[in-house]
Structure formats: C-alpha cells, structure tokens
C-alpha cells in the first residue's frame, strides 16, 4: 500500500524509480544498492524487464548484502590503517617484485634515502644500492628463483645502503615475501643503524680505555705495593733486629712500638691492596684439598693470647660426621676466618666467641657438600640500620667507638667479596648490645676424604741454635737497606757466605764467576730487572735455586715469577721468613730435630730413689692413658688436640719433675704454635721411646 519513495525514503526511492525507467527504456538489467532508513542493513535490488501479454513490466529481486558490506568496510578501514601506518612509520618500508621494480615507497623511505615516491616507483631498486652490491644481489635473486635458497627472506641482516646524494650508510633489513594475484612480492623494512654502529664503536673504545685504565691501575697498585712494602721491609726488619739487641726496657718499648705500628700500617696496606685486587678482578680463587676442621683449630691457637687477655671463652662446635677433607681455597678460608674472628674478639668484652661448622646436605653420590660456617659472639652487636651497609668498603657501625676499636672498615668488605668469589653467601644476624652472628653458606663443595693441609715451607725454631751447611748466597737488590737487612739476619751463620749485587746485570756477572748455592733476588731493579737476570742465569746454570723477593700482590705476577724462579719471598720479610726459605734450599745441620731418645739414654739425668719411686705412677699414667692417645693423634694430625696433649704432658712432667717429659712437651707446644705437623709427628713417634726410657730408669733402681 506504500509507494517506493515511502518505503525507501526520498533518496533511494528516486534512485529506484530511475532504475525502473532505465530498464524499460534500455531493456537491460539494472542493479541498485541501498540501505535501510536506520542505516543498519544493506540491500541489493536487481531490476529485470518482464513482458507479460505484450505489456512491459519490471521485476525486482532483493538480496540482503549487509555482511558483505560490513566486510568490505572493515577491509577498507584496515587498508587505510595499514596505509597510514606505512606512511607514518619511521622505518623505510619498500615493496618490490621479482624483477626488483619498486611498487611501494613510504615516507620513511623518502626520508631515509632522499628519493621521492615519484622518483622510484616503477624504477629498479638498484638506484638505492651501492654499485658493488648490485651483482651480488642479482646473483642471490637468481639463485632464489631457481632453487628457493636465500640468505635474506625471513631474516634480519646488516647491509649498506646508498642515499640520493651518493652517501653510503649501514642499514638493517628485514624482508618477507608473499603472493598477490599469483605474483611474488617482497617487502622490506629498513632501518638506519648508523647511530647504533657509532654507539657500538664508542662502546668498544670505552671498553679499551677502561681496560687500559685497569692495566694502569694494576701497574699503579703493583708499583705502590713495591714502593710501600720496600721501606716497610726495612722498618719492620731493623726494628726486629734492634729489639733483639736492646736491654733497656724503655728503648725496648719504643722499638716494639715501632714494630707494632709498622704491622698495623702493613695490615691497612694489605687490606687496601686486597680490596683493589678483588675489584679489578685480579684475585684468583685456587681450590685445594684442605681439612677445614684443622683450620678452625688453628684459629684457636692463633687467637689464644687474645682470648686469655680478655678472659673470653672460645667455643668450637663441629658436626661429628663432617668430612675430613674438602676442595676449597684454604688461603682465603683462613683470611675470612681471621677477619671474622678478629672482629668478634675486638668487639666482645665478655662472654664468648663461637664457631659452628654444620653440613646441611651431602649428595647421594657422597661427593658434594652444602655446609654453613657460623661465627658468633656476645659482643656489642650491630644495629639493623648498620647491618644494611656493614659489608660496604670503609663502612663502620655508627655506635662503634673508632678511638677504642680502631679499624678501617675494610675487613668485612673483603670478607663479603671473598665469600662471593668462592661461590658462597654471607649474611648477618645481630642484636645491638647482645652480639652478632655471621652465616657463611657454601654449596656443592667437593668432598675429598682423608686430606689435611701441612704447610710446605720449612720450619725454623729461632729460639734454638741452628746451623746450615757451608754455602754461598747471592743477595740481589737495588735497595741497600734491604740487602743489609738480610745480611744482618744471616750474620749469625758464619757458614753462609753472602755476596751483594745492586742489579740484575751484576747478578748475572757474579753468577757466571762464582758457583752459588742460592740466589735471593728482588724483581724490580734498574739496569736489569730480576726477570731478565733470572732467565740469563738459568741459561748458564739451570740447577741453582733462585728465590724472588717480591712485593707483588697479583697472582699473575707471582705466576710469571715462578716461570723463571723456584720460589718467592713476599715483602715485608722478617728473620723467620728469610731463614725458612733458606732452610728450604740449604740443608740445616740437624740441631733442631727431635733426638732419638733411645740412643741418648746415657745422657738421661740421674734421679734420686725417691724420684724414681714416684716415676712408677707416672709410667702407669703414660703407658695406660697417654700411649694410645699419642698413636691416635699421629693418625688424625689434629694440631689443636696435639697441643692439648702436650699441655697435659707438661703438667705431668712438672708434677713428677721428669726433665725428659718436660722437654718433649715443650717441643710439642713449640711445634704446635708453628703449625709444624712434620716435627709434631716425629715427637709423637718418639713418645713410646720416652716411656721405654722411663721404664728402664725404674728397673735400674
């Protein structure tokens, strides 16, 4: 009942009426598209001419094309977005066909290469390629079309591009291929990486400069180590000699003060150098087989005087099943313990210092171990605020009385860095006024059973008279004080002839004329250094032992030294260290070894009948209570327990006034303080002979 205009609206109604008129006049099909008045639905009307009984009429077939129209609209919007995205992208986006003809060229490409779109569309892409790259591109495209093999499509590669003005620049190209209408097209996204390349180049230069600076720093540290330790060598060495020859108490006090101050200064220097070595990556961790239980027991001996002075108790708690041997850096483990226990003793006025060693986990294969080492004290404690930065270099607790406790604040920083280098973790728990606990966790440490450390250097008891085999020693150092110091140390041994040389060249000349038994040589000298001198001497006499005297703190320097020398003696030196190194290479005439008491029975003191009667009780104690213990100590090599054993024997010797037992026990204590396991073992092996000597005395009565 409605007209077309009423149904479709004026606009489409008119369009429909015109379509009907066109069909009637042209006898052709007319298609009209229109939408509903609310704009939601789309329709397509197909108008056809129909003749019924000679009368022309128009039929109309209407289809709902809403979905198609919406799809077309979405596609157009997507294409528009892509076009806008392409045109506004900072990167160049270029499309070419298989012949290399440019089909698409966005604004980014215009900005990058300098060519406008009209200059490149339908032109060869060769116009923005370097001339020498064109043949390579052609060959690569030919290979791809023939075999499908390519080095570019689907990858990001770095190439060189050419701007309109001929300038070449580095670019990054990402290429994809696709087919449209059966034709394969290639679209590349191109980015100028000139700034990135420059950044990388600047980074390399900065890295090289940093490495050069690090080398300079290392050389500075090495030089400073040498320059500082050399005068310290004289200060500590001559104060030691001076102290040995002074009788006036006041002068002796002044001399000891010089030595003490020098050692404090040396400790500070060592801390700074250690920290610098760690930060510059020059400190290397060297794992070795150690008995950490033995090291802990060493700590008790080392700090025994401090504990006595402050009346502190030292507790050691070790898991009974803790492995006797593990693979870890023994030197750094000692350094960590010395720092932490030293701090604990320093900041504890009463109570105790404790060490706990606990195995947390042993692997199923029984070859790996997780363990925690705890150092506890009942000292002044550390506040929560100070705990946050206590491991930082030069950091000290706010409540710490600097005048009273001293220190540089380097110790814990070094400990933290050493633990980290060794693959461990250190944490702290502390309550102000009640004490502190430091927890060190190590994981996956290899177990090496039945291993223990015995210090390799020779032990020399300076309290006893020793003699060397007659020998010639060459002392080489450009510093006269250093030479005179060693000459003074060796003046007690007339059998040692010492010849002095001021530099490496003199040393080489002397070594070619005289057959020396040992050469002590500084490594940093004018004219010719120790390295060159040692090489030249080695060429002529490979057998002569050469010991480097060095202030170096770097492992690689010491490694270099050991390539030309047999050993090294670190500065600052002292009488003990000099005699120990000499006794390693020159035989000691054995006045310091334990005597064979069986052979020496004739020299045993004569005792009264009353004393011999008392010895029966002593003999019973030694044979029934101490003999088996001595055998166990030989097997376990536990210095701390051997020292306790020696202390027990000394008490018995003094109680029964048995001089031979007193002498043996004092020797044991002396060797224990020197950590000399070799001589301790010899003393323990002599213990049964001493019991036999005592038994013979009793029987002779």
JSON list of N, CA and C in Angstrom, two decimals, residues 542-569:
[
{"chain": "A", "resi": 542, "resn": "UNK", "atom": "N", "xyz": [121.16, -24.09, 35.20]},
{"chain": "A", "resi": 542, "resn": "UNK", "atom": "CA", "xyz": [119.74, -24.38, 35.44]},
{"chain": "A", "resi": 542, "resn": "UNK", "atom": "C", "xyz": [119.47, -24.91, 36.84]},
{"chain": "A", "resi": 543, "resn": "UNK", "atom": "N", "xyz": [120.53, -25.39, 37.51]},
{"chain": "A", "resi": 543, "resn": "UNK", "atom": "CA", "xyz": [120.32, -26.06, 38.80]},
{"chain": "A", "resi": 543, "resn": "UNK", "atom": "C", "xyz": [120.24, -25.09, 39.98]},
{"chain": "A", "resi": 544, "resn": "UNK", "atom": "N", "xyz": [120.85, -23.93, 39.86]},
{"chain": "A", "resi": 544, "resn": "UNK", "atom": "CA", "xyz": [120.93, -23.04, 41.02]},
{"chain": "A", "resi": 544, "resn": "UNK", "atom": "C", "xyz": [119.54, -22.53, 41.39]},
{"chain": "A", "resi": 545, "resn": "UNK", "atom": "N", "xyz": [119.11, -22.69, 42.65]},
{"chain": "A", "resi": 545, "resn": "UNK", "atom": "CA", "xyz": [117.79, -22.18, 43.05]},
{"chain": "A", "resi": 545, "resn": "UNK", "atom": "C", "xyz": [117.78, -20.66, 43.14]},
{"chain": "A", "resi": 546, "resn": "UNK", "atom": "N", "xyz": [116.73, -20.06, 42.57]},
{"chain": "A", "resi": 546, "resn": "UNK", "atom": "CA", "xyz": [116.56, -18.60, 42.62]},
{"chain": "A", "resi": 546, "resn": "UNK", "atom": "C", "xyz": [115.25, -18.30, 43.33]},
{"chain": "A", "resi": 547, "resn": "UNK", "atom": "N", "xyz": [115.32, -17.49, 44.38]},
{"chain": "A", "resi": 547, "resn": "UNK", "atom": "CA", "xyz": [114.13, -17.09, 45.14]},
{"chain": "A", "resi": 547, "resn": "UNK", "atom": "C", "xyz": [113.89, -15.61, 44.89]},
{"chain": "A", "resi": 548, "resn": "UNK", "atom": "N", "xyz": [112.71, -15.29, 44.37]},
{"chain": "A", "resi": 548, "resn": "UNK", "atom": "CA", "xyz": [112.35, -13.89, 44.11]},
{"chain": "A", "resi": 548, "resn": "UNK", "atom": "C", "xyz": [111.86, -13.24, 45.40]},
{"chain": "A", "resi": 549, "resn": "UNK", "atom": "N", "xyz": [112.37, -12.05, 45.66]},
{"chain": "A", "resi": 549, "resn": "UNK", "atom": "CA", "xyz": [111.84, -11.25, 46.78]},
{"chain": "A", "resi": 549, "resn": "UNK", "atom": "C", "xyz": [110.92, -10.22, 46.15]},
{"chain": "A", "resi": 550, "resn": "UNK", "atom": "N", "xyz": [109.63, -10.32, 46.44]},
{"chain": "A", "resi": 550, "resn": "UNK", "atom": "CA", "xyz": [108.65, -9.51, 45.70]},
{"chain": "A", "resi": 550, "resn": "UNK", "atom": "C", "xyz": [107.64, -8.86, 46.62]},
{"chain": "A", "resi": 551, "resn": "UNK", "atom": "N", "xyz": [107.20, -7.68, 46.18]},
{"chain": "A", "resi": 551, "resn": "UNK", "atom": "CA", "xyz": [106.10, -7.00, 46.87]},
{"chain": "A", "resi": 551, "resn": "UNK", "atom": "C", "xyz": [104.81, -7.15, 46.10]},
{"chain": "A", "resi": 552, "resn": "UNK", "atom": "N", "xyz": [104.84, -7.97, 45.05]},
{"chain": "A", "resi": 552, "resn": "UNK", "atom": "CA", "xyz": [103.66, -8.10, 44.19]},
{"chain": "A", "resi": 552, "resn": "UNK", "atom": "C", "xyz": [102.49, -8.70, 44.95]},
{"chain": "A", "resi": 553, "resn": "UNK", "atom": "N", "xyz": [101.29, -8.16, 44.63]},
{"chain": "A", "resi": 553, "resn": "UNK", "atom": "CA", "xyz": [100.07, -8.69, 45.24]},
{"chain": "A", "resi": 553, "resn": "UNK", "atom": "C", "xyz": [99.22, -9.45, 44.23]},
{"chain": "A", "resi": 554, "resn": "UNK", "atom": "N", "xyz": [99.70, -9.52, 42.99]},
{"chain": "A", "resi": 554, "resn": "UNK", "atom": "CA", "xyz": [98.88, -10.13, 41.94]},
{"chain": "A", "resi": 554, "resn": "UNK", "atom": "C", "xyz": [99.32, -11.55, 41.66]},
{"chain": "A", "resi": 555, "resn": "UNK", "atom": "N", "xyz": [98.34, -12.43, 41.54]},
{"chain": "A", "resi": 555, "resn": "UNK", "atom": "CA", "xyz": [98.61, -13.84, 41.29]},
{"chain": "A", "resi": 555, "resn": "UNK", "atom": "C", "xyz": [99.35, -14.03, 39.97]},
{"chain": "A", "resi": 556, "resn": "UNK", "atom": "N", "xyz": [98.93, -13.27, 38.92]},
{"chain": "A", "resi": 556, "resn": "UNK", "atom": "CA", "xyz": [99.57, -13.47, 37.62]},
{"chain": "A", "resi": 556, "resn": "UNK", "atom": "C", "xyz": [101.03, -13.04, 37.65]},
{"chain": "A", "resi": 557, "resn": "UNK", "atom": "N", "xyz": [101.34, -12.02, 38.51]},
{"chain": "A", "resi": 557, "resn": "UNK", "atom": "CA", "xyz": [102.74, -11.61, 38.64]},
{"chain": "A", "resi": 557, "resn": "UNK", "atom": "C", "xyz": [103.54, -12.72, 39.29]},
{"chain": "A", "resi": 558, "resn": "UNK", "atom": "N", "xyz": [102.96, -13.31, 40.34]},
{"chain": "A", "resi": 558, "resn": "UNK", "atom": "CA", "xyz": [103.65, -14.40, 41.02]},
{"chain": "A", "resi": 558, "resn": "UNK", "atom": "C", "xyz": [103.78, -15.62, 40.10]},
{"chain": "A", "resi": 559, "resn": "UNK", "atom": "N", "xyz": [102.77, -15.84, 39.26]},
{"chain": "A", "resi": 559, "resn": "UNK", "atom": "CA", "xyz": [102.86, -16.93, 38.29]},
{"chain": "A", "resi": 559, "resn": "UNK", "atom": "C", "xyz": [103.99, -16.68, 37.31]},
{"chain": "A", "resi": 560, "resn": "UNK", "atom": "N", "xyz": [104.15, -15.41, 36.89]},
{"chain": "A", "resi": 560, "resn": "UNK", "atom": "CA", "xyz": [105.24, -15.05, 35.98]},
{"chain": "A", "resi": 560, "resn": "UNK", "atom": "C", "xyz": [106.59, -15.25, 36.67]},
{"chain": "A", "resi": 561, "resn": "UNK", "atom": "N", "xyz": [106.64, -14.92, 37.96]},
{"chain": "A", "resi": 561, "resn": "UNK", "atom": "CA", "xyz": [107.88, -15.10, 38.72]},
{"chain": "A", "resi": 561, "resn": "UNK", "atom": "C", "xyz": [108.29, -16.57, 38.74]},
{"chain": "A", "resi": 562, "resn": "UNK", "atom": "N", "xyz": [107.30, -17.44, 38.98]},
{"chain": "A", "resi": 562, "resn": "UNK", "atom": "CA", "xyz": [107.60, -18.87, 39.12]},
{"chain": "A", "resi": 562, "resn": "UNK", "atom": "C", "xyz": [107.99, -19.52, 37.79]},
{"chain": "A", "resi": 563, "resn": "UNK", "atom": "N", "xyz": [107.83, -18.79, 36.68]},
{"chain": "A", "resi": 563, "resn": "UNK", "atom": "CA", "xyz": [108.31, -19.31, 35.40]},
{"chain": "A", "resi": 563, "resn": "UNK", "atom": "C", "xyz": [109.82, -19.20, 35.28]},
{"chain": "A", "resi": 564, "resn": "UNK", "atom": "N", "xyz": [110.40, -18.23, 36.03]},
{"chain": "A", "resi": 564, "resn": "UNK", "atom": "CA", "xyz": [111.86, -18.03, 35.94]},
{"chain": "A", "resi": 564, "resn": "UNK", "atom": "C", "xyz": [112.56, -18.29, 37.27]},
{"chain": "A", "resi": 565, "resn": "UNK", "atom": "N", "xyz": [111.79, -18.35, 38.37]},
{"chain": "A", "resi": 565, "resn": "UNK", "atom": "CA", "xyz": [112.36, -18.58, 39.69]},
{"chain": "A", "resi": 565, "resn": "UNK", "atom": "C", "xyz": [111.77, -19.84, 40.31]},
{"chain": "A", "resi": 566, "resn": "UNK", "atom": "N", "xyz": [112.44, -20.34, 41.34]},
{"chain": "A", "resi": 566, "resn": "UNK", "atom": "CA", "xyz": [111.97, -21.55, 42.02]},
{"chain": "A", "resi": 566, "resn": "UNK", "atom": "C", "xyz": [110.94, -21.24, 43.09]},
{"chain": "A", "resi": 567, "resn": "UNK", "atom": "N", "xyz": [111.01, -20.05, 43.66]},
{"chain": "A", "resi": 567, "resn": "UNK", "atom": "CA", "xyz": [110.15, -19.73, 44.79]},
{"chain": "A", "resi": 567, "resn": "UNK", "atom": "C", "xyz": [110.09, -18.21, 44.91]},
{"chain": "A", "resi": 568, "resn": "UNK", "atom": "N", "xyz": [109.22, -17.72, 45.80]},
{"chain": "A", "resi": 568, "resn": "UNK", "atom": "CA", "xyz": [109.21, -16.28, 46.06]},
{"chain": "A", "resi": 568, "resn": "UNK", "atom": "C", "xyz": [109.03, -16.02, 47.55]},
{"chain": "A", "resi": 569, "resn": "UNK", "atom": "N", "xyz": [109.60, -14.92, 47.98]},
{"chain": "A", "resi": 569, "resn": "UNK", "atom": "CA", "xyz": [109.53, -14.49, 49.38]},
{"chain": "A", "resi": 569, "resn": "UNK", "atom": "C", "xyz": [108.83, -13.14, 49.40]}
]
